[in-house]
A tleap script that builds the chain and sets N, CA, C and O, in Angstrom:
source leaprc.protein.ff14SB
mol = sequence {
  NMET GLY ILE TYR GLN ILE ILE VAL ASN VAL
  LYS TYR ILE ASP MET LYS ALA ILE GLU SER
  GLN VAL GLY GLY SER HIE TYR LYS ASP MET
  ALA PHE GLN PRO ILE GLU LEU ILE ALA ALA
  LEU ARG CYS SER PHE ILE GLN GLY CYS ILE
  ILE LYS TYR ILE SER ARG TYR LYS ASN LYS
  ASN GLY ALA GLN ASP ILE ARG LYS CYS ILE
  HIE TYR ALA GLN LEU ALA ILE GLU LEU ASP
  ASP LYS ARG ARG CYS ASN ASP LYS ALA LEU
  SER MET ASN ILE ASN LYS TYR ILE LEU LYS
  ASN LYS LEU THR ILE LEU GLN ARG ARG ILE
  ILE THR GLN ALA VAL TYR ASN ASN TYR ILE
  GLN VAL ILE GLN TYR CYS LYS GLU LEU LEU
  GLN LEU GLU TYR PRO GLU ASN CVAL
}
set mol.1.N position { 20.181 -12.586 17.402 }
set mol.1.CA position { 21.265 -11.539 16.490 }
set mol.1.C position { 20.450 -11.331 15.379 }
set mol.1.O position { 21.267 -11.191 14.469 }
set mol.2.N position { 19.375 -11.230 14.917 }
set mol.2.CA position { 18.881 -10.859 13.897 }
set mol.2.C position { 19.233 -11.881 12.650 }
set mol.2.O position { 19.085 -11.619 11.457 }
set mol.3.N position { 19.635 -12.864 13.101 }
set mol.3.CA position { 19.992 -14.015 12.017 }
set mol.3.C position { 18.543 -14.843 12.320 }
set mol.3.O position { 18.005 -14.996 13.417 }
set mol.4.N position { 18.074 -15.337 10.972 }
set mol.4.CA position { 16.990 -16.192 11.134 }
set mol.4.C position { 17.300 -17.360 10.325 }
set mol.4.O position { 18.046 -17.154 9.369 }
set mol.5.N position { 16.832 -18.673 10.535 }
set mol.5.CA position { 17.150 -19.546 9.741 }
set mol.5.C position { 16.084 -19.931 8.743 }
set mol.5.O position { 14.961 -19.868 9.243 }
set mol.6.N position { 16.100 -20.273 7.606 }
set mol.6.CA position { 14.630 -20.378 6.543 }
set mol.6.C position { 15.388 -21.905 6.083 }
set mol.6.O position { 16.441 -22.502 6.309 }
set mol.7.N position { 14.222 -22.084 5.355 }
set mol.7.CA position { 14.034 -23.849 5.189 }
set mol.7.C position { 14.576 -23.601 3.482 }
set mol.7.O position { 13.888 -22.714 2.977 }
set mol.8.N position { 15.479 -24.087 2.636 }
set mol.8.CA position { 15.776 -23.844 1.166 }
set mol.8.C position { 16.134 -25.347 0.928 }
set mol.8.O position { 17.149 -25.895 1.359 }
set mol.9.N position { 15.078 -25.978 0.122 }
set mol.9.CA position { 15.359 -27.445 -0.341 }
set mol.9.C position { 15.931 -28.665 0.941 }
set mol.9.O position { 16.795 -29.538 1.016 }
set mol.10.N position { 14.572 -27.932 2.049 }
set mol.10.CA position { 14.886 -29.127 3.079 }
set mol.10.C position { 16.471 -28.414 3.557 }
set mol.10.O position { 17.111 -29.415 3.234 }
set mol.11.N position { 17.074 -27.877 3.845 }
set mol.11.CA position { 18.416 -27.342 4.167 }
set mol.11.C position { 18.077 -26.206 4.993 }
set mol.11.O position { 17.189 -25.414 4.678 }
set mol.12.N position { 18.785 -26.111 6.069 }
set mol.12.CA position { 18.825 -24.810 7.119 }
set mol.12.C position { 20.035 -23.948 6.432 }
set mol.12.O position { 21.111 -24.500 6.200 }
set mol.13.N position { 19.820 -22.609 6.126 }
set mol.13.CA position { 20.628 -21.738 5.830 }
set mol.13.C position { 20.512 -20.724 6.856 }
set mol.13.O position { 19.376 -20.290 7.045 }
set mol.14.N position { 21.473 -20.248 7.571 }
set mol.14.CA position { 21.846 -19.137 8.201 }
set mol.14.C position { 21.391 -17.584 7.042 }
set mol.14.O position { 21.921 -17.474 5.937 }
set mol.15.N position { 20.435 -16.613 7.537 }
set mol.15.CA position { 20.320 -15.431 6.306 }
set mol.15.C position { 19.617 -14.316 7.334 }
set mol.15.O position { 18.630 -14.591 8.016 }
set mol.16.N position { 20.371 -12.836 7.340 }
set mol.16.CA position { 19.567 -12.392 7.617 }
set mol.16.C position { 18.548 -11.486 7.405 }
set mol.16.O position { 18.621 -11.089 6.242 }
set mol.17.N position { 17.607 -10.966 8.017 }
set mol.17.CA position { 16.223 -11.053 7.947 }
set mol.17.C position { 15.900 -10.140 6.390 }
set mol.17.O position { 14.929 -10.187 5.635 }
set mol.18.N position { 17.293 -9.257 6.329 }
set mol.18.CA position { 16.871 -7.871 5.158 }
set mol.18.C position { 17.337 -8.740 4.177 }
set mol.18.O position { 16.845 -8.409 3.097 }
set mol.19.N position { 18.232 -9.922 4.052 }
set mol.19.CA position { 18.531 -10.564 3.049 }
set mol.19.C position { 17.301 -11.419 2.096 }
set mol.19.O position { 17.251 -11.828 0.936 }
set mol.20.N position { 16.624 -11.430 2.955 }
set mol.20.CA position { 14.857 -12.936 2.347 }
set mol.20.C position { 14.187 -11.781 2.770 }
set mol.20.O position { 14.201 -10.867 3.595 }
set mol.21.N position { 13.432 -12.388 1.555 }
set mol.21.CA position { 11.909 -12.200 1.525 }
set mol.21.C position { 10.810 -12.681 1.406 }
set mol.21.O position { 10.953 -13.710 0.746 }
set mol.22.N position { 9.821 -12.542 1.652 }
set mol.22.CA position { 8.542 -13.749 1.636 }
set mol.22.C position { 7.545 -12.765 0.677 }
set mol.22.O position { 7.153 -11.605 0.804 }
set mol.23.N position { 7.337 -13.794 -0.321 }
set mol.23.CA position { 6.830 -13.600 -1.870 }
set mol.23.C position { 7.470 -12.549 -2.508 }
set mol.23.O position { 7.434 -11.351 -2.227 }
set mol.24.N position { 8.112 -13.175 -3.477 }
set mol.24.CA position { 9.056 -12.143 -4.794 }
set mol.24.C position { 10.024 -11.494 -3.967 }
set mol.24.O position { 10.263 -11.507 -2.759 }
set mol.25.N position { 10.616 -10.798 -5.182 }
set mol.25.CA position { 12.043 -10.188 -4.697 }
set mol.25.C position { 12.034 -8.662 -4.776 }
set mol.25.O position { 13.054 -8.030 -4.503 }
set mol.26.N position { 10.450 -7.818 -5.292 }
set mol.26.CA position { 10.585 -6.550 -5.541 }
set mol.26.C position { 11.465 -5.251 -4.277 }
set mol.26.O position { 11.771 -4.074 -4.468 }
set mol.27.N position { 11.640 -6.165 -3.001 }
set mol.27.CA position { 12.014 -4.881 -2.531 }
set mol.27.C position { 13.715 -5.653 -1.928 }
set mol.27.O position { 14.489 -4.990 -1.238 }
set mol.28.N position { 14.038 -7.211 -2.393 }
set mol.28.CA position { 15.209 -7.741 -2.166 }
set mol.28.C position { 16.475 -7.257 -2.911 }
set mol.28.O position { 17.598 -6.894 -2.562 }
set mol.29.N position { 15.728 -7.427 -4.249 }
set mol.29.CA position { 16.427 -6.537 -5.191 }
set mol.29.C position { 16.817 -5.358 -5.765 }
set mol.29.O position { 17.511 -5.046 -6.733 }
set mol.30.N position { 15.991 -4.593 -4.646 }
set mol.30.CA position { 16.395 -2.982 -4.511 }
set mol.30.C position { 18.367 -3.187 -3.906 }
set mol.30.O position { 19.066 -4.119 -3.509 }
set mol.31.N position { 18.566 -1.608 -4.186 }
set mol.31.CA position { 20.105 -1.699 -3.790 }
set mol.31.C position { 20.137 -1.227 -2.263 }
set mol.31.O position { 21.000 -1.485 -1.424 }
set mol.32.N position { 18.789 -0.348 -2.098 }
set mol.32.CA position { 18.729 0.260 -0.452 }
set mol.32.C position { 16.997 0.157 -0.367 }
set mol.32.O position { 16.210 0.725 -1.124 }
set mol.33.N position { 16.722 -0.588 0.592 }
set mol.33.CA position { 15.069 -1.437 0.664 }
set mol.33.C position { 14.463 -0.527 1.582 }
set mol.33.O position { 14.900 -0.308 2.711 }
set mol.34.N position { 13.383 0.033 1.049 }
set mol.34.CA position { 12.504 0.784 1.951 }
set mol.34.C position { 12.002 0.860 3.012 }
set mol.34.O position { 11.247 1.747 3.411 }
set mol.35.N position { 12.496 -0.359 3.744 }
set mol.35.CA position { 12.521 -0.586 5.056 }
set mol.35.C position { 14.019 -0.009 5.949 }
set mol.35.O position { 14.128 0.522 7.054 }
set mol.36.N position { 14.747 -0.280 5.213 }
set mol.36.CA position { 16.261 0.267 5.603 }
set mol.36.C position { 16.086 2.102 5.714 }
set mol.36.O position { 16.533 2.738 6.669 }
set mol.37.N position { 15.301 2.779 4.453 }
set mol.37.CA position { 15.034 3.961 4.908 }
set mol.37.C position { 14.180 4.642 5.837 }
set mol.37.O position { 14.538 5.592 6.533 }
set mol.38.N position { 12.593 3.924 5.822 }
set mol.38.CA position { 11.577 3.799 7.028 }
set mol.38.C position { 12.352 3.848 8.566 }
set mol.38.O position { 12.125 4.555 9.548 }
set mol.39.N position { 13.215 2.937 8.356 }
set mol.39.CA position { 13.687 2.700 10.106 }
set mol.39.C position { 14.497 3.878 10.383 }
set mol.39.O position { 14.263 4.647 11.315 }
set mol.40.N position { 15.860 4.055 9.205 }
set mol.40.CA position { 16.858 4.968 9.375 }
set mol.40.C position { 15.733 6.727 9.490 }
set mol.40.O position { 16.126 7.872 9.716 }
set mol.41.N position { 14.863 6.406 9.325 }
set mol.41.CA position { 13.750 8.003 9.778 }
set mol.41.C position { 12.896 7.886 10.398 }
set mol.41.O position { 12.131 8.829 10.601 }
set mol.42.N position { 12.737 6.805 10.871 }
set mol.42.CA position { 12.020 6.637 12.112 }
set mol.42.C position { 10.649 6.771 11.610 }
set mol.42.O position { 10.041 7.226 12.579 }
set mol.43.N position { 9.763 6.623 10.579 }
set mol.43.CA position { 8.804 7.330 9.414 }
set mol.43.C position { 7.561 6.314 10.671 }
set mol.43.O position { 7.794 5.398 11.460 }
set mol.44.N position { 6.179 7.112 10.282 }
set mol.44.CA position { 5.250 6.445 10.853 }
set mol.44.C position { 4.825 5.477 9.858 }
set mol.44.O position { 5.288 5.366 8.723 }
set mol.45.N position { 3.452 4.451 10.644 }
set mol.45.CA position { 3.398 3.361 9.481 }
set mol.45.C position { 2.800 3.760 7.977 }
set mol.45.O position { 3.011 3.099 6.960 }
set mol.46.N position { 1.839 5.247 8.069 }
set mol.46.CA position { 1.589 5.646 6.870 }
set mol.46.C position { 2.562 6.222 5.990 }
set mol.46.O position { 2.489 6.241 4.762 }
set mol.47.N position { 3.398 6.650 6.643 }
set mol.47.CA position { 4.653 7.418 5.686 }
set mol.47.C position { 5.725 5.863 4.860 }
set mol.47.O position { 6.400 5.627 3.858 }
set mol.48.N position { 5.314 5.288 5.934 }
set mol.48.CA position { 6.195 4.154 5.557 }
set mol.48.C position { 5.506 3.325 4.097 }
set mol.48.O position { 6.110 2.981 3.080 }
set mol.49.N position { 4.033 3.167 4.437 }
set mol.49.CA position { 3.611 2.135 3.174 }
set mol.49.C position { 3.503 3.367 2.053 }
set mol.49.O position { 3.294 2.931 0.921 }
set mol.50.N position { 3.604 4.814 2.141 }
set mol.50.CA position { 3.846 5.358 1.202 }
set mol.50.C position { 5.294 5.265 0.474 }
set mol.50.O position { 5.420 5.237 -0.750 }
set mol.51.N position { 6.180 5.230 1.239 }
set mol.51.CA position { 7.550 5.032 0.579 }
set mol.51.C position { 7.403 3.828 0.047 }
set mol.51.O position { 7.605 3.706 -1.161 }
set mol.52.N position { 6.982 2.574 0.922 }
set mol.52.CA position { 7.191 1.289 0.330 }
set mol.52.C position { 6.233 0.958 -1.342 }
set mol.52.O position { 6.601 0.170 -2.213 }
set mol.53.N position { 5.339 1.579 -1.366 }
set mol.53.CA position { 4.443 1.606 -2.628 }
set mol.53.C position { 5.005 2.236 -3.470 }
set mol.53.O position { 5.401 1.569 -4.427 }
set mol.54.N position { 5.295 3.807 -3.497 }
set mol.54.CA position { 6.151 4.282 -4.785 }
set mol.54.C position { 7.195 3.551 -5.019 }
set mol.54.O position { 7.557 3.335 -6.176 }
set mol.55.N position { 7.805 3.085 -4.014 }
set mol.55.CA position { 9.510 2.580 -4.522 }
set mol.55.C position { 9.326 1.107 -5.332 }
set mol.55.O position { 10.233 0.508 -5.912 }
set mol.56.N position { 8.322 0.803 -5.253 }
set mol.56.CA position { 7.851 -0.737 -5.606 }
set mol.56.C position { 6.876 -0.690 -7.061 }
set mol.56.O position { 6.602 -1.670 -7.753 }
set mol.57.N position { 6.552 0.383 -7.244 }
set mol.57.CA position { 5.308 -0.069 -8.302 }
set mol.57.C position { 5.525 -0.363 -9.832 }
set mol.57.O position { 4.579 -0.638 -10.570 }
set mol.58.N position { 6.680 -0.297 -10.215 }
set mol.58.CA position { 6.997 -0.219 -11.306 }
set mol.58.C position { 7.285 -1.588 -11.361 }
set mol.58.O position { 7.154 -2.165 -12.441 }
set mol.59.N position { 7.786 -2.414 -10.017 }
set mol.59.CA position { 8.473 -4.057 -10.034 }
set mol.59.C position { 6.983 -4.923 -9.620 }
set mol.59.O position { 6.844 -6.142 -9.724 }
set mol.60.N position { 5.998 -4.005 -9.158 }
set mol.60.CA position { 5.096 -5.175 -8.690 }
set mol.60.C position { 3.506 -4.488 -8.951 }
set mol.60.O position { 2.970 -5.246 -9.759 }
set mol.61.N position { 2.864 -3.739 -8.714 }
set mol.61.CA position { 1.588 -3.585 -8.713 }
set mol.61.C position { 0.705 -2.874 -9.957 }
set mol.61.O position { -0.448 -3.000 -10.369 }
set mol.62.N position { 1.986 -1.981 -10.368 }
set mol.62.CA position { 1.625 -0.964 -11.290 }
set mol.62.C position { 0.752 0.398 -10.672 }
set mol.62.O position { 1.064 0.979 -9.632 }
set mol.63.N position { -0.306 0.734 -11.477 }
set mol.63.CA position { -1.217 1.688 -11.225 }
set mol.63.C position { -1.988 1.393 -9.585 }
set mol.63.O position { -2.372 2.289 -8.834 }
set mol.64.N position { -2.047 0.338 -9.392 }
set mol.64.CA position { -2.566 0.065 -8.112 }
set mol.64.C position { -1.846 0.693 -6.891 }
set mol.64.O position { -2.338 1.437 -6.042 }
set mol.65.N position { -0.372 0.160 -7.000 }
set mol.65.CA position { 0.319 0.735 -5.809 }
set mol.65.C position { 0.203 2.415 -5.836 }
set mol.65.O position { -0.125 3.046 -4.831 }
set mol.66.N position { 0.501 3.023 -7.067 }
set mol.66.CA position { 0.179 4.609 -6.687 }
set mol.66.C position { -1.198 4.903 -6.273 }
set mol.66.O position { -1.401 5.857 -5.522 }
set mol.67.N position { -2.160 4.171 -6.695 }
set mol.67.CA position { -3.256 4.295 -5.660 }
set mol.67.C position { -3.184 4.166 -4.452 }
set mol.67.O position { -3.582 5.023 -3.663 }
set mol.68.N position { -2.679 3.105 -4.137 }
set mol.68.CA position { -2.434 2.841 -2.819 }
set mol.68.C position { -1.634 3.876 -1.887 }
set mol.68.O position { -1.847 4.039 -0.685 }
set mol.69.N position { -0.863 4.415 -2.508 }
set mol.69.CA position { -0.250 6.164 -1.823 }
set mol.69.C position { -1.227 7.094 -1.823 }
set mol.69.O position { -1.390 7.714 -0.772 }
set mol.70.N position { -2.030 7.381 -2.900 }
set mol.70.CA position { -2.841 8.465 -2.525 }
set mol.70.C position { -4.045 7.895 -1.621 }
set mol.70.O position { -4.375 8.800 -0.855 }
set mol.71.N position { -4.878 6.672 -1.401 }
set mol.71.CA position { -5.245 6.130 -0.158 }
set mol.71.C position { -4.662 6.176 1.044 }
set mol.71.O position { -5.456 6.313 1.974 }
set mol.72.N position { -3.486 6.103 1.334 }
set mol.72.CA position { -2.288 6.295 2.802 }
set mol.72.C position { -2.491 7.831 3.088 }
set mol.72.O position { -2.844 8.411 4.114 }
set mol.73.N position { -2.058 8.422 1.492 }
set mol.73.CA position { -2.201 9.884 1.897 }
set mol.73.C position { -3.391 10.569 2.412 }
set mol.73.O position { -3.257 11.655 2.976 }
set mol.74.N position { -4.507 10.046 2.272 }
set mol.74.CA position { -6.116 10.293 2.731 }
set mol.74.C position { -6.638 10.334 3.833 }
set mol.74.O position { -7.404 11.059 4.467 }
set mol.75.N position { -5.662 8.726 4.038 }
set mol.75.CA position { -6.141 8.249 5.696 }
set mol.75.C position { -4.944 9.291 6.661 }
set mol.75.O position { -5.369 9.809 7.694 }
set mol.76.N position { -3.554 9.520 6.261 }
set mol.76.CA position { -3.012 10.678 7.023 }
set mol.76.C position { -3.481 11.790 7.327 }
set mol.76.O position { -3.180 12.484 8.299 }
set mol.77.N position { -4.584 12.095 6.124 }
set mol.77.CA position { -4.947 13.361 6.281 }
set mol.77.C position { -5.704 13.062 7.237 }
set mol.77.O position { -5.178 13.273 8.330 }
set mol.78.N position { -6.941 12.571 7.281 }
set mol.78.CA position { -8.230 12.020 7.963 }
set mol.78.C position { -7.676 11.866 9.550 }
set mol.78.O position { -8.389 12.316 10.447 }
set mol.79.N position { -6.443 11.249 9.863 }
set mol.79.CA position { -6.167 10.551 10.985 }
set mol.79.C position { -5.267 11.807 11.727 }
set mol.79.O position { -5.036 11.924 12.930 }
set mol.80.N position { -4.902 12.569 10.781 }
set mol.80.CA position { -3.973 13.640 11.662 }
set mol.80.C position { -2.651 13.224 11.992 }
set mol.80.O position { -2.106 13.537 13.050 }
set mol.81.N position { -2.033 12.401 10.950 }
set mol.81.CA position { -1.002 12.126 10.872 }
set mol.81.C position { 0.416 12.999 10.884 }
set mol.81.O position { 1.126 12.736 9.913 }
set mol.82.N position { 0.751 13.608 11.448 }
set mol.82.CA position { 2.132 14.556 11.477 }
set mol.82.C position { 3.196 13.570 12.074 }
set mol.82.O position { 4.174 14.247 12.393 }
set mol.83.N position { 3.332 12.689 12.259 }
set mol.83.CA position { 4.841 12.230 12.669 }
set mol.83.C position { 6.121 13.350 12.025 }
set mol.83.O position { 6.025 14.027 11.001 }
set mol.84.N position { 7.238 13.289 12.928 }
set mol.84.CA position { 7.992 13.541 12.455 }
set mol.84.C position { 9.017 13.005 12.608 }
set mol.84.O position { 9.516 12.542 13.634 }
set mol.85.N position { 9.826 13.087 10.346 }
set mol.85.CA position { 10.644 11.740 10.242 }
set mol.85.C position { 12.191 12.464 11.336 }
set mol.85.O position { 12.185 13.669 11.586 }
set mol.86.N position { 12.904 11.919 11.655 }
set mol.86.CA position { 14.310 11.922 11.979 }
set mol.86.C position { 14.853 12.908 11.237 }
set mol.86.O position { 15.278 12.428 10.186 }
set mol.87.N position { 15.107 14.576 11.344 }
set mol.87.CA position { 15.555 15.638 10.408 }
set mol.87.C position { 16.943 14.980 9.990 }
set mol.87.O position { 17.283 14.640 8.856 }
set mol.88.N position { 17.939 14.846 11.631 }
set mol.88.CA position { 19.236 14.885 11.281 }
set mol.88.C position { 19.560 13.992 9.956 }
set mol.88.O position { 20.576 14.273 9.319 }
set mol.89.N position { 18.781 12.998 9.555 }
set mol.89.CA position { 19.313 11.862 8.632 }
set mol.89.C position { 18.820 11.876 7.125 }
set mol.89.O position { 19.202 11.162 6.198 }
set mol.90.N position { 17.509 13.261 7.136 }
set mol.90.CA position { 16.537 12.638 6.262 }
set mol.90.C position { 16.828 13.358 4.533 }
set mol.90.O position { 16.414 12.701 3.578 }
set mol.91.N position { 17.384 14.399 4.337 }
set mol.91.CA position { 18.184 14.737 3.170 }
set mol.91.C position { 19.120 13.608 3.095 }
set mol.91.O position { 18.906 12.898 2.113 }
set mol.92.N position { 19.723 13.376 3.557 }
set mol.92.CA position { 20.559 12.652 3.274 }
set mol.92.C position { 20.103 10.938 2.955 }
set mol.92.O position { 20.272 10.350 1.887 }
set mol.93.N position { 19.811 10.670 3.554 }
set mol.93.CA position { 19.286 9.240 3.333 }
set mol.93.C position { 18.050 9.430 2.254 }
set mol.93.O position { 17.937 8.499 1.457 }
set mol.94.N position { 17.278 10.324 2.151 }
set mol.94.CA position { 16.286 10.517 1.021 }
set mol.94.C position { 17.163 10.463 -0.511 }
set mol.94.O position { 17.002 9.779 -1.522 }
set mol.95.N position { 18.055 11.429 -0.173 }
set mol.95.CA position { 18.980 11.488 -1.809 }
set mol.95.C position { 19.946 10.145 -1.987 }
set mol.95.O position { 20.372 9.806 -3.091 }
set mol.96.N position { 20.252 9.386 -0.693 }
set mol.96.CA position { 21.120 8.438 -1.083 }
set mol.96.C position { 20.309 7.235 -1.712 }
set mol.96.O position { 20.698 6.631 -2.711 }
set mol.97.N position { 19.064 6.927 -0.981 }
set mol.97.CA position { 17.982 5.902 -1.474 }
set mol.97.C position { 17.809 6.331 -3.026 }
set mol.97.O position { 18.177 5.526 -3.883 }
set mol.98.N position { 17.280 7.530 -3.398 }
set mol.98.CA position { 17.191 7.691 -4.461 }
set mol.98.C position { 17.909 7.272 -5.935 }
set mol.98.O position { 17.622 6.888 -7.069 }
set mol.99.N position { 19.147 7.658 -5.007 }
set mol.99.CA position { 20.223 7.410 -6.311 }
set mol.99.C position { 20.419 5.705 -6.452 }
set mol.99.O position { 20.479 4.966 -7.435 }
set mol.100.N position { 20.474 5.508 -5.277 }
set mol.100.CA position { 21.115 3.871 -5.256 }
set mol.100.C position { 19.913 3.019 -6.092 }
set mol.100.O position { 20.170 2.089 -6.857 }
set mol.101.N position { 18.510 3.533 -5.786 }
set mol.101.CA position { 17.187 2.708 -6.573 }
set mol.101.C position { 16.850 3.249 -8.192 }
set mol.101.O position { 16.002 2.764 -8.941 }
set mol.102.N position { 17.674 4.271 -8.456 }
set mol.102.CA position { 17.671 4.890 -9.715 }
set mol.102.C position { 16.251 5.434 -9.602 }
set mol.102.O position { 15.715 5.187 -10.683 }
set mol.103.N position { 15.448 6.019 -8.848 }
set mol.103.CA position { 14.254 6.581 -8.510 }
set mol.103.C position { 13.759 7.647 -9.293 }
set mol.103.O position { 14.742 8.363 -9.486 }
set mol.104.N position { 12.792 8.142 -9.843 }
set mol.104.CA position { 12.288 9.441 -10.934 }
set mol.104.C position { 12.300 10.513 -9.831 }
set mol.104.O position { 12.474 10.348 -8.623 }
set mol.105.N position { 12.062 11.714 -10.553 }
set mol.105.CA position { 11.925 13.086 -9.995 }
set mol.105.C position { 10.627 12.966 -9.103 }
set mol.105.O position { 10.659 13.190 -7.893 }
set mol.106.N position { 9.342 12.552 -9.863 }
set mol.106.CA position { 8.151 12.517 -8.926 }
set mol.106.C position { 8.487 11.251 -7.738 }
set mol.106.O position { 8.366 11.457 -6.531 }
set mol.107.N position { 8.834 10.199 -8.201 }
set mol.107.CA position { 9.064 9.015 -6.873 }
set mol.107.C position { 9.730 10.032 -5.854 }
set mol.107.O position { 9.453 9.860 -4.666 }
set mol.108.N position { 10.433 10.895 -6.136 }
set mol.108.CA position { 11.263 11.423 -5.011 }
set mol.108.C position { 10.854 12.512 -4.065 }
set mol.108.O position { 11.112 12.761 -2.888 }
set mol.109.N position { 9.707 13.392 -5.529 }
set mol.109.CA position { 8.761 14.321 -4.887 }
set mol.109.C position { 7.655 13.369 -3.587 }
set mol.109.O position { 7.379 13.815 -2.473 }
set mol.110.N position { 7.303 12.333 -4.018 }
set mol.110.CA position { 5.974 12.074 -3.269 }
set mol.110.C position { 6.749 11.176 -1.520 }
set mol.110.O position { 6.255 11.247 -0.395 }
set mol.111.N position { 7.767 10.587 -1.853 }
set mol.111.CA position { 8.808 10.468 -0.677 }
set mol.111.C position { 9.194 11.828 0.273 }
set mol.111.O position { 9.427 11.811 1.482 }
set mol.112.N position { 9.192 12.663 -0.366 }
set mol.112.CA position { 9.844 13.490 0.188 }
set mol.112.C position { 9.141 14.737 1.020 }
set mol.112.O position { 9.595 15.351 1.985 }
set mol.113.N position { 7.563 14.952 0.150 }
set mol.113.CA position { 6.501 15.273 0.519 }
set mol.113.C position { 5.969 14.446 1.794 }
set mol.113.O position { 5.680 14.954 2.877 }
set mol.114.N position { 5.894 13.132 1.483 }
set mol.114.CA position { 5.180 11.941 2.888 }
set mol.114.C position { 5.947 12.033 3.804 }
set mol.114.O position { 5.377 11.717 4.848 }
set mol.115.N position { 7.381 12.422 4.009 }
set mol.115.CA position { 8.343 12.630 5.333 }
set mol.115.C position { 8.093 13.803 5.834 }
set mol.115.O position { 8.020 13.786 7.063 }
set mol.116.N position { 7.910 14.967 5.272 }
set mol.116.CA position { 7.517 16.275 5.654 }
set mol.116.C position { 5.836 16.223 5.921 }
set mol.116.O position { 5.381 17.247 6.431 }
set mol.117.N position { 5.046 15.331 5.681 }
set mol.117.CA position { 3.376 15.387 6.036 }
set mol.117.C position { 2.789 16.202 4.997 }
set mol.117.O position { 1.649 16.646 5.135 }
set mol.118.N position { 3.309 16.373 4.228 }
set mol.118.CA position { 2.554 17.624 3.059 }
set mol.118.C position { 1.508 16.070 2.174 }
set mol.118.O position { 1.705 15.834 0.982 }
set mol.119.N position { 0.909 15.569 2.665 }
set mol.119.CA position { -0.037 14.669 2.116 }
set mol.119.C position { -0.906 15.139 1.029 }
set mol.119.O position { -1.317 14.358 0.170 }
set mol.120.N position { -1.225 16.501 1.038 }
set mol.120.CA position { -2.412 16.808 -0.415 }
set mol.120.C position { -1.010 16.966 -1.327 }
set mol.120.O position { -1.156 16.701 -2.520 }
set mol.121.N position { 0.291 17.357 -0.908 }
set mol.121.CA position { 0.820 17.331 -2.163 }
set mol.121.C position { 1.507 15.863 -2.527 }
set mol.121.O position { 2.244 15.889 -3.513 }
set mol.122.N position { 1.375 14.743 -1.937 }
set mol.122.CA position { 1.855 13.374 -2.446 }
set mol.122.C position { 0.800 13.124 -3.586 }
set mol.122.O position { 1.078 12.859 -4.755 }
set mol.123.N position { -0.652 13.275 -2.965 }
set mol.123.CA position { -1.600 12.753 -3.713 }
set mol.123.C position { -1.441 13.533 -4.815 }
set mol.123.O position { -1.239 12.850 -5.819 }
set mol.124.N position { -1.461 15.004 -5.057 }
set mol.124.CA position { -1.263 15.608 -6.617 }
set mol.124.C position { 0.039 14.642 -7.298 }
set mol.124.O position { -0.300 13.804 -8.133 }
set mol.125.N position { 1.291 14.741 -6.997 }
set mol.125.CA position { 2.282 14.198 -7.356 }
set mol.125.C position { 1.684 12.681 -7.709 }
set mol.125.O position { 2.074 12.286 -8.808 }
set mol.126.N position { 0.969 11.917 -7.124 }
set mol.126.CA position { 0.837 10.669 -7.336 }
set mol.126.C position { -0.703 11.132 -8.424 }
set mol.126.O position { -1.493 10.218 -8.660 }
set mol.127.N position { -0.854 11.858 -8.722 }
set mol.127.CA position { -1.911 11.762 -9.743 }
set mol.127.C position { -1.561 12.393 -10.963 }
set mol.127.O position { -2.310 12.551 -11.927 }
set mol.128.N position { -0.303 12.766 -10.857 }
set mol.128.CA position { 0.727 13.446 -12.117 }
set mol.128.C position { 1.402 12.093 -12.597 }
set mol.128.O position { 1.648 11.758 -13.756 }
set mol.129.N position { 1.660 11.339 -11.321 }
set mol.129.CA position { 2.378 9.962 -12.281 }
set mol.129.C position { 1.414 9.268 -12.672 }
set mol.129.O position { 1.638 8.684 -13.732 }
set mol.130.N position { 0.020 9.036 -12.044 }
set mol.130.CA position { -0.687 7.925 -13.081 }
set mol.130.C position { -1.181 8.569 -14.168 }
set mol.130.O position { -1.820 7.848 -14.935 }
set mol.131.N position { -1.052 9.952 -14.524 }
set mol.131.CA position { -1.237 10.744 -15.597 }
set mol.131.C position { -0.425 10.282 -16.883 }
set mol.131.O position { -0.657 10.003 -18.059 }
set mol.132.N position { 0.797 10.365 -15.897 }
set mol.132.CA position { 2.187 9.905 -17.015 }
set mol.132.C position { 2.351 8.626 -17.334 }
set mol.132.O position { 2.567 8.413 -18.527 }
set mol.133.N position { 2.316 7.832 -16.713 }
set mol.133.CA position { 2.571 6.251 -16.532 }
set mol.133.C position { 1.218 5.147 -16.912 }
set mol.133.O position { 1.310 3.991 -17.326 }
set mol.134.N position { -0.403 6.176 -16.528 }
set mol.134.CA position { -1.183 4.782 -17.196 }
set mol.134.C position { -2.299 5.757 -16.933 }
set mol.134.O position { -3.023 5.755 -15.937 }
set mol.135.N position { -2.350 6.636 -18.004 }
set mol.135.CA position { -3.479 7.188 -18.576 }
set mol.135.C position { -4.372 6.620 -18.928 }
set mol.135.O position { -5.455 7.202 -18.987 }
set mol.136.N position { -4.260 5.352 -19.271 }
set mol.136.CA position { -5.906 4.556 -19.492 }
set mol.136.C position { -6.445 4.111 -18.574 }
set mol.136.O position { -7.373 3.327 -18.772 }
set mol.137.N position { -5.940 4.553 -16.860 }
set mol.137.CA position { -6.308 4.123 -16.360 }
set mol.137.C position { -6.981 5.444 -14.920 }
set mol.137.O position { -7.351 5.297 -13.755 }
set mol.138.N position { -6.864 6.442 -15.696 }
set mol.138.CA position { -7.231 7.817 -14.494 }
set mol.138.C position { -8.811 7.730 -15.074 }
set mol.138.O position { -9.676 8.482 -14.624 }
savepdb mol mol.pdb
quit
């Protein structure tokens, strides 16, 4: 039924999978988790990776997560990943996700370009973000 048991201090507690996270809390602490957006939009694996890495970069691996977005965008271009996300839910869900998680304009642009398969633009926006936030790593 979507409920899993986890061990906490040798006790079993019923918990939904979306309420738990293995290794850290960078997703669980988000008001609207990346997996929820990815599932709602029916994104490809590559699009999902871009969404999760750009959403978490401030709370996990910083510049490395932005570089991972660039890498996945390059893979999408090489592998011709052009999966169409669910258009009906696209704009509404992205706006809700951005607002609830207080993401930046560049994060919004990267996510939007990824779901529309504009991977060259994803790379460009990621490079801008790296320059702004981590100029020493560029």
